[in-house]
Structures are given as structure tokens and as C-alpha cells.
XYZ file of C-alpha atoms in Angstrom:
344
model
C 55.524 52.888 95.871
C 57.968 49.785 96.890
C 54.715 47.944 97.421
C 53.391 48.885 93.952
C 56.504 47.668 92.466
C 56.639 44.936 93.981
C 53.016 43.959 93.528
C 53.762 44.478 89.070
C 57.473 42.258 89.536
C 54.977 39.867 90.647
C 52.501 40.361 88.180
C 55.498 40.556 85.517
C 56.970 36.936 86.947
C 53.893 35.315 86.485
C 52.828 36.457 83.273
C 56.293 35.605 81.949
C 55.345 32.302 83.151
C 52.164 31.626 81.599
C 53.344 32.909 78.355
C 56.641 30.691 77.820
C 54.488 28.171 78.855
C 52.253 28.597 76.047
C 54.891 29.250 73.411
C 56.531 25.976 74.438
C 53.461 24.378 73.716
C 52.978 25.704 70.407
C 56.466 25.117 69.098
C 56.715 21.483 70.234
C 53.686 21.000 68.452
C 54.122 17.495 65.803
C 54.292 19.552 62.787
C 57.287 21.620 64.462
C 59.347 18.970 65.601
C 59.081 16.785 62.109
C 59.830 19.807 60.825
C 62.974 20.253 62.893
C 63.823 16.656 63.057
C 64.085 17.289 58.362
C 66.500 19.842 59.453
C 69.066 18.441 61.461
C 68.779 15.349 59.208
C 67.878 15.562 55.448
C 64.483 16.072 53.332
C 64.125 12.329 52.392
C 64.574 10.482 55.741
C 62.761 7.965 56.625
C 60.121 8.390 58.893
C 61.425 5.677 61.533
C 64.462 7.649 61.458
C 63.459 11.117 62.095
C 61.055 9.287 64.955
C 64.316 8.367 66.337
C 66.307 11.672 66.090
C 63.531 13.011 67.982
C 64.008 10.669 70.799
C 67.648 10.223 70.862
C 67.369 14.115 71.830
C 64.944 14.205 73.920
C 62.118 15.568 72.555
C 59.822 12.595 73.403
C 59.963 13.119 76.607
C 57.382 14.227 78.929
C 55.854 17.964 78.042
C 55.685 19.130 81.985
C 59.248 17.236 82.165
C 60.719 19.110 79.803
C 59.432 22.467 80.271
C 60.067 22.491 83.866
C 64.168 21.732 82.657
C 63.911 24.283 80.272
C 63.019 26.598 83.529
C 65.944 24.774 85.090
C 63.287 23.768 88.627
C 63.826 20.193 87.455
C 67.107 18.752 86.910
C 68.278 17.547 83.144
C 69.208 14.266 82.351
C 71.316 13.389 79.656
C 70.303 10.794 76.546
C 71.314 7.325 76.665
C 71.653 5.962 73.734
C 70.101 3.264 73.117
C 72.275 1.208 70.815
C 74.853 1.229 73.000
C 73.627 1.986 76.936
C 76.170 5.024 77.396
C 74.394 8.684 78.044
C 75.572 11.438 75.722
C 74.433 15.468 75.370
C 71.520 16.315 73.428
C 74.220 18.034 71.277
C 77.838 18.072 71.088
C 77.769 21.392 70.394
C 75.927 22.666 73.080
C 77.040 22.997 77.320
C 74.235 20.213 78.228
C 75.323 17.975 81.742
C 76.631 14.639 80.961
C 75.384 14.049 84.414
C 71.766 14.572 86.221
C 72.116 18.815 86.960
C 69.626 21.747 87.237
C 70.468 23.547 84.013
C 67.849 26.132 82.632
C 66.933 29.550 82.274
C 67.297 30.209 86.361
C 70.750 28.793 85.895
C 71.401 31.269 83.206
C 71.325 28.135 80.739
C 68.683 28.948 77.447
C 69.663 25.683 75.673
C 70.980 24.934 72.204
C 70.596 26.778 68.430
C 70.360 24.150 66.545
C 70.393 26.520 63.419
C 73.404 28.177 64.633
C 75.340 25.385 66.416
C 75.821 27.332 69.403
C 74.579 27.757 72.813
C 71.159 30.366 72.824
C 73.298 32.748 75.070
C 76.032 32.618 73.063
C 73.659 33.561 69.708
C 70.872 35.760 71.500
C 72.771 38.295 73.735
C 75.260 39.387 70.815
C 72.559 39.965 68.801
C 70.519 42.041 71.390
C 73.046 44.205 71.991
C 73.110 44.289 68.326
C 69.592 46.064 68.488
C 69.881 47.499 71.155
C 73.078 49.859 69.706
C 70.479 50.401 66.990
C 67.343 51.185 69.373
C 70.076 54.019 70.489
C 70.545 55.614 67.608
C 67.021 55.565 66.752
C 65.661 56.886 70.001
C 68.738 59.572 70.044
C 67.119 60.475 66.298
C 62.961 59.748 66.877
C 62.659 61.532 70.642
C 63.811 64.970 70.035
C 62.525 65.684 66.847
C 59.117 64.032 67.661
C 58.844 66.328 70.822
C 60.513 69.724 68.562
C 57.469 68.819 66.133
C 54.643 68.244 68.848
C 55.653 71.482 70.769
C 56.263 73.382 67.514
C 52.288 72.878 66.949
C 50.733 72.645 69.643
C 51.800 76.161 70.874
C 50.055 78.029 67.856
C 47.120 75.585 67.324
C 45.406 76.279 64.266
C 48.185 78.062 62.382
C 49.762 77.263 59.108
C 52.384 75.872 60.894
C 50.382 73.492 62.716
C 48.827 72.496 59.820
C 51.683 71.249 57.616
C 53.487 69.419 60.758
C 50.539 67.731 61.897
C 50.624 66.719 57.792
C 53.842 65.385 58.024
C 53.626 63.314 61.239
C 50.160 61.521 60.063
C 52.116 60.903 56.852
C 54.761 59.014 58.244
C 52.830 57.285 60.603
C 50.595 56.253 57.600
C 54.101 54.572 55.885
C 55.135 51.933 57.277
C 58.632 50.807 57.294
C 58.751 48.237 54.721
C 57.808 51.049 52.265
C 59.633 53.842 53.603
C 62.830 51.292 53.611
C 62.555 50.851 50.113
C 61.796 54.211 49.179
C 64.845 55.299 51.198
C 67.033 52.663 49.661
C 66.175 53.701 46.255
C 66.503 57.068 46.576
C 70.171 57.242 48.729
C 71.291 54.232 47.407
C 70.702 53.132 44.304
C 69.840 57.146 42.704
C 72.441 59.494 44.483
C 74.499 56.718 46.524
C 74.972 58.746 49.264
C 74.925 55.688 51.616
C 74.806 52.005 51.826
C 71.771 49.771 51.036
C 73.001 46.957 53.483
C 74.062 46.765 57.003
C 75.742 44.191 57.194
C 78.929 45.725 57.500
C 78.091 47.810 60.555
C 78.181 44.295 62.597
C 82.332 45.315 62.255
C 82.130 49.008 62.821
C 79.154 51.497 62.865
C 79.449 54.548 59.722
C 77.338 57.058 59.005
C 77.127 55.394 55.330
C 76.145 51.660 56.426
C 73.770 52.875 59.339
C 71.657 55.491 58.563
C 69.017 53.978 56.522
C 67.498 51.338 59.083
C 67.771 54.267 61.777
C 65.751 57.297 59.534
C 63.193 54.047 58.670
C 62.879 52.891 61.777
C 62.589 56.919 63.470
C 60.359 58.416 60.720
C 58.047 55.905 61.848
C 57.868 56.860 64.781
C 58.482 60.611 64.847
C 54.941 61.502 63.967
C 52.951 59.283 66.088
C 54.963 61.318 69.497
C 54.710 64.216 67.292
C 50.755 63.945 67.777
C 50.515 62.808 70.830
C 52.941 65.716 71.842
C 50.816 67.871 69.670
C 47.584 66.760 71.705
C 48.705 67.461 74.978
C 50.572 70.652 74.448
C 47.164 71.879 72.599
C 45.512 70.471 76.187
C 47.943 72.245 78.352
C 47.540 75.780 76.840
C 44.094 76.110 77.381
C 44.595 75.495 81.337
C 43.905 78.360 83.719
C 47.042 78.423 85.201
C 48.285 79.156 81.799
C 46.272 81.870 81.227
C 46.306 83.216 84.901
C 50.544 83.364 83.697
C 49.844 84.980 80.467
C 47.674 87.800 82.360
C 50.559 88.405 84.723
C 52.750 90.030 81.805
C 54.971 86.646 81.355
C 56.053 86.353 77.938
C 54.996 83.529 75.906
C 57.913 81.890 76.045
C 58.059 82.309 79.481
C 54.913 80.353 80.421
C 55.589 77.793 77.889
C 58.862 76.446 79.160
C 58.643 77.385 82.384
C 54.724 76.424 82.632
C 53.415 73.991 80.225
C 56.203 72.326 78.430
C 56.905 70.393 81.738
C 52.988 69.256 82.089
C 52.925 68.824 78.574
C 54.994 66.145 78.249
C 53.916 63.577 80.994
C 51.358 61.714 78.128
C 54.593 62.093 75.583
C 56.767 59.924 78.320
C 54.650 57.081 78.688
C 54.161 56.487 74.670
C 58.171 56.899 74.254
C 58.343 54.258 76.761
C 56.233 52.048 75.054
C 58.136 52.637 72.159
C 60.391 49.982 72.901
C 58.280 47.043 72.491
C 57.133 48.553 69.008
C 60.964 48.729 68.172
C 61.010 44.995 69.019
C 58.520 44.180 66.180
C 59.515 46.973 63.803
C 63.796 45.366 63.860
C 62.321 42.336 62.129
C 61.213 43.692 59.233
C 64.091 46.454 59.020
C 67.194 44.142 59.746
C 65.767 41.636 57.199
C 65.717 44.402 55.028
C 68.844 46.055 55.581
C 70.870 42.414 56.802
C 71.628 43.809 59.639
C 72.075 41.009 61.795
C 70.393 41.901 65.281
C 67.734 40.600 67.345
C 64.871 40.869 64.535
C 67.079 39.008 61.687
C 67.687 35.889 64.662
C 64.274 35.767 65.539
C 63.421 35.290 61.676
C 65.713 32.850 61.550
C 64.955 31.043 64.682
C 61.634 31.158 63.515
C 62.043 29.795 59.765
C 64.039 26.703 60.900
C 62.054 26.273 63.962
C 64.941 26.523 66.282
C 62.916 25.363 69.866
C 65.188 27.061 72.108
C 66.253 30.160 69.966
C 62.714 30.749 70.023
C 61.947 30.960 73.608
C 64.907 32.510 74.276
C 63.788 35.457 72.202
C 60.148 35.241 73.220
C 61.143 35.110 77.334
C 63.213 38.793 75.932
C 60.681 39.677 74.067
C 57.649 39.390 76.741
C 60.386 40.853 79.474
C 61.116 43.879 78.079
C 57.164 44.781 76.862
C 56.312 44.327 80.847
C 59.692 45.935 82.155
C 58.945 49.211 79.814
C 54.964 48.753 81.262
C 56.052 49.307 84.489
C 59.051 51.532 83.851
C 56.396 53.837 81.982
C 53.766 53.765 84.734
C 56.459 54.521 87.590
C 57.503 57.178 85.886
C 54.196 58.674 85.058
C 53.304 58.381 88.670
C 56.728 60.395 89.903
C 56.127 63.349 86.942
C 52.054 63.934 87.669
C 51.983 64.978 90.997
C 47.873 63.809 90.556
C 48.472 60.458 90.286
C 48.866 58.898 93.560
C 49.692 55.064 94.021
C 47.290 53.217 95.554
């Protein structure tokens, strides 16, 4: 098992590599850094002049160069100006070396926001923890009704019951959470104002009237996709011998499904509730835009739309870490709860 694990770290490490490699390319790209370069100066600047913001910080330097001091394996220089000789930060806002240093990611250094005037630490891992409080509450909300719901129908397959959950959970799988947001926000909002359309409030304190729309959007989502799979492998699971070698032994029904099936029935729900967290990623964007909720999805927007370079790879090297973390998280896991599986 230790040599699995450490075999996928591996794996994980240089995928992470290859990846942030790539997305550097892509956002240094010309039309990105002209872009940037209007920005930080103004719409009408000269083109001489935003070819000389870009080298006064830096980003004319070598590609390799500058990715491998982004990593932090090459040491950073800073600028010298050239109208007067001295050398000067990239940004006086920012914690760049005034003197040659190794100062990157592997230093714990992600660079500077220069939409938000602040170091990328000091902007991302607020905001992540942002999300994550809100990953929380919907997991505490999606997980146990999603299971209730699978269990619920696949013990009497076939039934009415069965029916009219297995209705519900394609139907909110079927809506995603753009819709569902505004349908939610028009109804509890705006009709019966039961709760509060924005959360931008809960960045000061967390209420059950500024938080529980982007939660029940994001968790109705993805209630009735576990629900299913649930569903499918509890319908799987009671058709086993052993489960009817139980049932002929005079164990009650209940009996054989908690103490029998409900455990093998949920190794297949595990792994997709683990992979839930990557989808949660993707689905914050749209919901904290929505909702102004000001977590990991609403900087990455922003990041994004004033193509902040290091904002952006800060949030794509968190982004690509946690999809492989919850990978291999999910297939440890599956490996410890089916005693079938056997690592290799």
C-alpha cells in the first residue's frame, strides 16, 4: 500500500508539473499580456508604452526563466530600471526580493494579484477557506440525503416508491445550478422572502438567511446523481446470494440490510462522493457569482476576467491538486472498504 501511494504522489507531482506548465504558457500568451499591460495602465496607451510596462516587470524575460522562478528552482532577480540603473520589485505592493533569492511556489511564494494589489497567498487562501466552509455545509446537506434516497429505493426495487425517488434525483441532476439558483432565488427571495438573495454578507458571519440558497443549489445538484448511483448498487447488492442465503435463515429484512448489504452497498457511493469535490470546484464559480459570495469560484472569475498571471496559477496549481489528491484519496479508500480489491 505505502508503495502504491507513493508510486500516485509521484504520478500526482508530475502531472501537477506538466499542467502549470501548460497554463503558464497559455496565459503569457501576447494577447494576455497586452491585455494585462491595458490594465495596470489605461485603455489608450501607447503601444511603446505598454511594450515597456511589460518589460520594466519582467514579463519579457525568458519563458523557461520565468517559469522555473515562478516554481521558485531558479532564483528571482529584481528589475532594474532602466532610466535610472537602480533595481526595484516587480511591484511595490507585492513581497518580491530586492536582491537575487529563490522565491516561488516551493518557497511558499505564489507571486502578485495585480487585480487585487496583494500577494496571491494573501488573496487565494482566504478565499479557499471561503469555499471550503461552504463545501461543508453542502456535503453535511448533499451526503446523507443522497445515500437516505439511494437506500430508500434500492431496497424495494420496482415499487412506487422507487419510482418517484428515482424521478426526483434524475430531475435534479437534469437542472443545473444556474437554473435551480434562480428558481430558488425567486421563489425564497423575491416571492415569500424567507431568506437572502446575496451572500455577501456571510463573508462577516454565516446565517441561516444569507447561506442557504448557494448550499440547497449547490446540494440538489448533487443529491440525485449519489442518489442513483446509491440506488444502483443497493439494487446490485440485494440480489447477491449471501443476501438471500441471510433472508432464508429467518433474519429480518432489516436485519440483512444494515447488517449485510448497506455496508457493501456503499463502496461505489464512496468513490463518487469523493469525486465530488472537484465537481464542487467548478460548480462555486457559477454559484458564488450568482449569490456574491466571495470564495474561491468568484476569485477565479476575477483572476480570470482581468487576466491576473499569478492569481491564475495559483488557483489552477489548487485546482489540479485537489482533483488528484481526492483521485487518490478515493481509490485508497476503495481499496481498504472492498476486501476484493487488492493493490498491486
Amino acid at each position: 500500500m505505502f508503495a502504491f501511494i507513493a508510486r500516485r504522489i509521484g504520478t500526482i507531482l508530475l502531472t501537477m508539473l506538466c499542467l502549470t506548465l501548460v497554463v503558464f504558457f497559455l496565459v503569457n500568451l501576447e494577447p494576455n499580456l497586452k491585455k494585462l499591460a491595458i490594465s495596470q495602465t489605461e485603455m489608450h496607451t501607447a503601444a511603446d508604452q505598454l511594450e515597456s510596462w511589460l518589460v520594466n516587470h519582467g514579463y519579457r524575460q525568458n519563458f523557461f526563466l520565468r517559469y522555473g522562478q515562478w516554481l521558485g528552482v531558479l532564483p528571482k532577480h529584481p528589475i532594474t530600471d532602466p532610466a535610472t540603473g537602480k533595481t526595484t520589485q516587480r511591484f511595490s505592493f507585492c513581497n518580491d526580493p530586492t536582491e537575487p533569492a529563490f522565491s516561488g511556489v516551493l518557497q511558499g511564494d505564489f507571486g502578485c494579484s495585480t487585480k487585487f494589489k496583494t500577494t496571491v497567498a494573501a488573496k487565494l487562501f482566504p478565499a479557499l477557506g471561503a469555499t471550503g466552509l461552504l463545501m461543508f455545509w453542502v456535503l453535511a446537506v448533499m451526503v446523507p440525503i443522497s445515500l437516505l434516497i439511494g437506500i430508500l429505493a434500492g431496497m424495494r426495487e420496482g415499487s412506487r416508491t422507487d419510482r418517484v425517488l428515482s424521478v426526483a434525483s434524475i430531475a435534479s441532476t437534469a437542472t443545473p445550478e444556474y437554473v435551480s439558483g434562480v428558481i430558488f432565488t425567486v421563489i425564497f427571495a423575491s416571492w415569500l422572502g424567507w431568506l437572502n438573495g446575496s451572500a455577501a454578507s456571510a463573508s462577516q458571519g454565516i446565517t441561516f438567511y444569507n447561506f442557504t440558497l448557494p448550499v440547497i443549489t449547490l446540494a440538489i445538484y448533487g443529491i440525485g446523481y449519489i442518489a442513483r448511483m446509491t440506488r444502483a448498487s443497493m439494487v446490485e447488492v440485494m440480489t447477491q446470494q449471501y443476501i438471500r442465503t441471510a433472508r432464508l435463515k429467518g433474519l429480518s429484512f432489516g436485519s440483512v440490510v444494515i447488517k449485510h448489504a448497506l455496508r457493501n452497498a456503499l463502496i461505489a457511493p464512496f468513490t463518487v462522493i469523493m469525486l465530488q469535490f472537484p465537481w464542487l470546484l467548478t460548480g462555486v464559480v457559477i454559484v458564488e457569482v450568482m449569490f456574491r459570495y466571495q470564495g474561491f469560484g468568484y476569485t477565479l472569475v476575477e483572476a480570470a476576467g482581468n487576466n491576473d498571471i499569478d492569481l491564475l496559477l495559483g488557483c489552477s496549481l489548487v485546482s489540479v491538486f485537489i482533483v488528484l489528491i481526492t483521485q487518490l484519496i478515493s481509490d485508497v479508500g476503495y481499496a481498504f472498504l472492498n476486501p476484493r480489491i487488492r493493490v498491486q
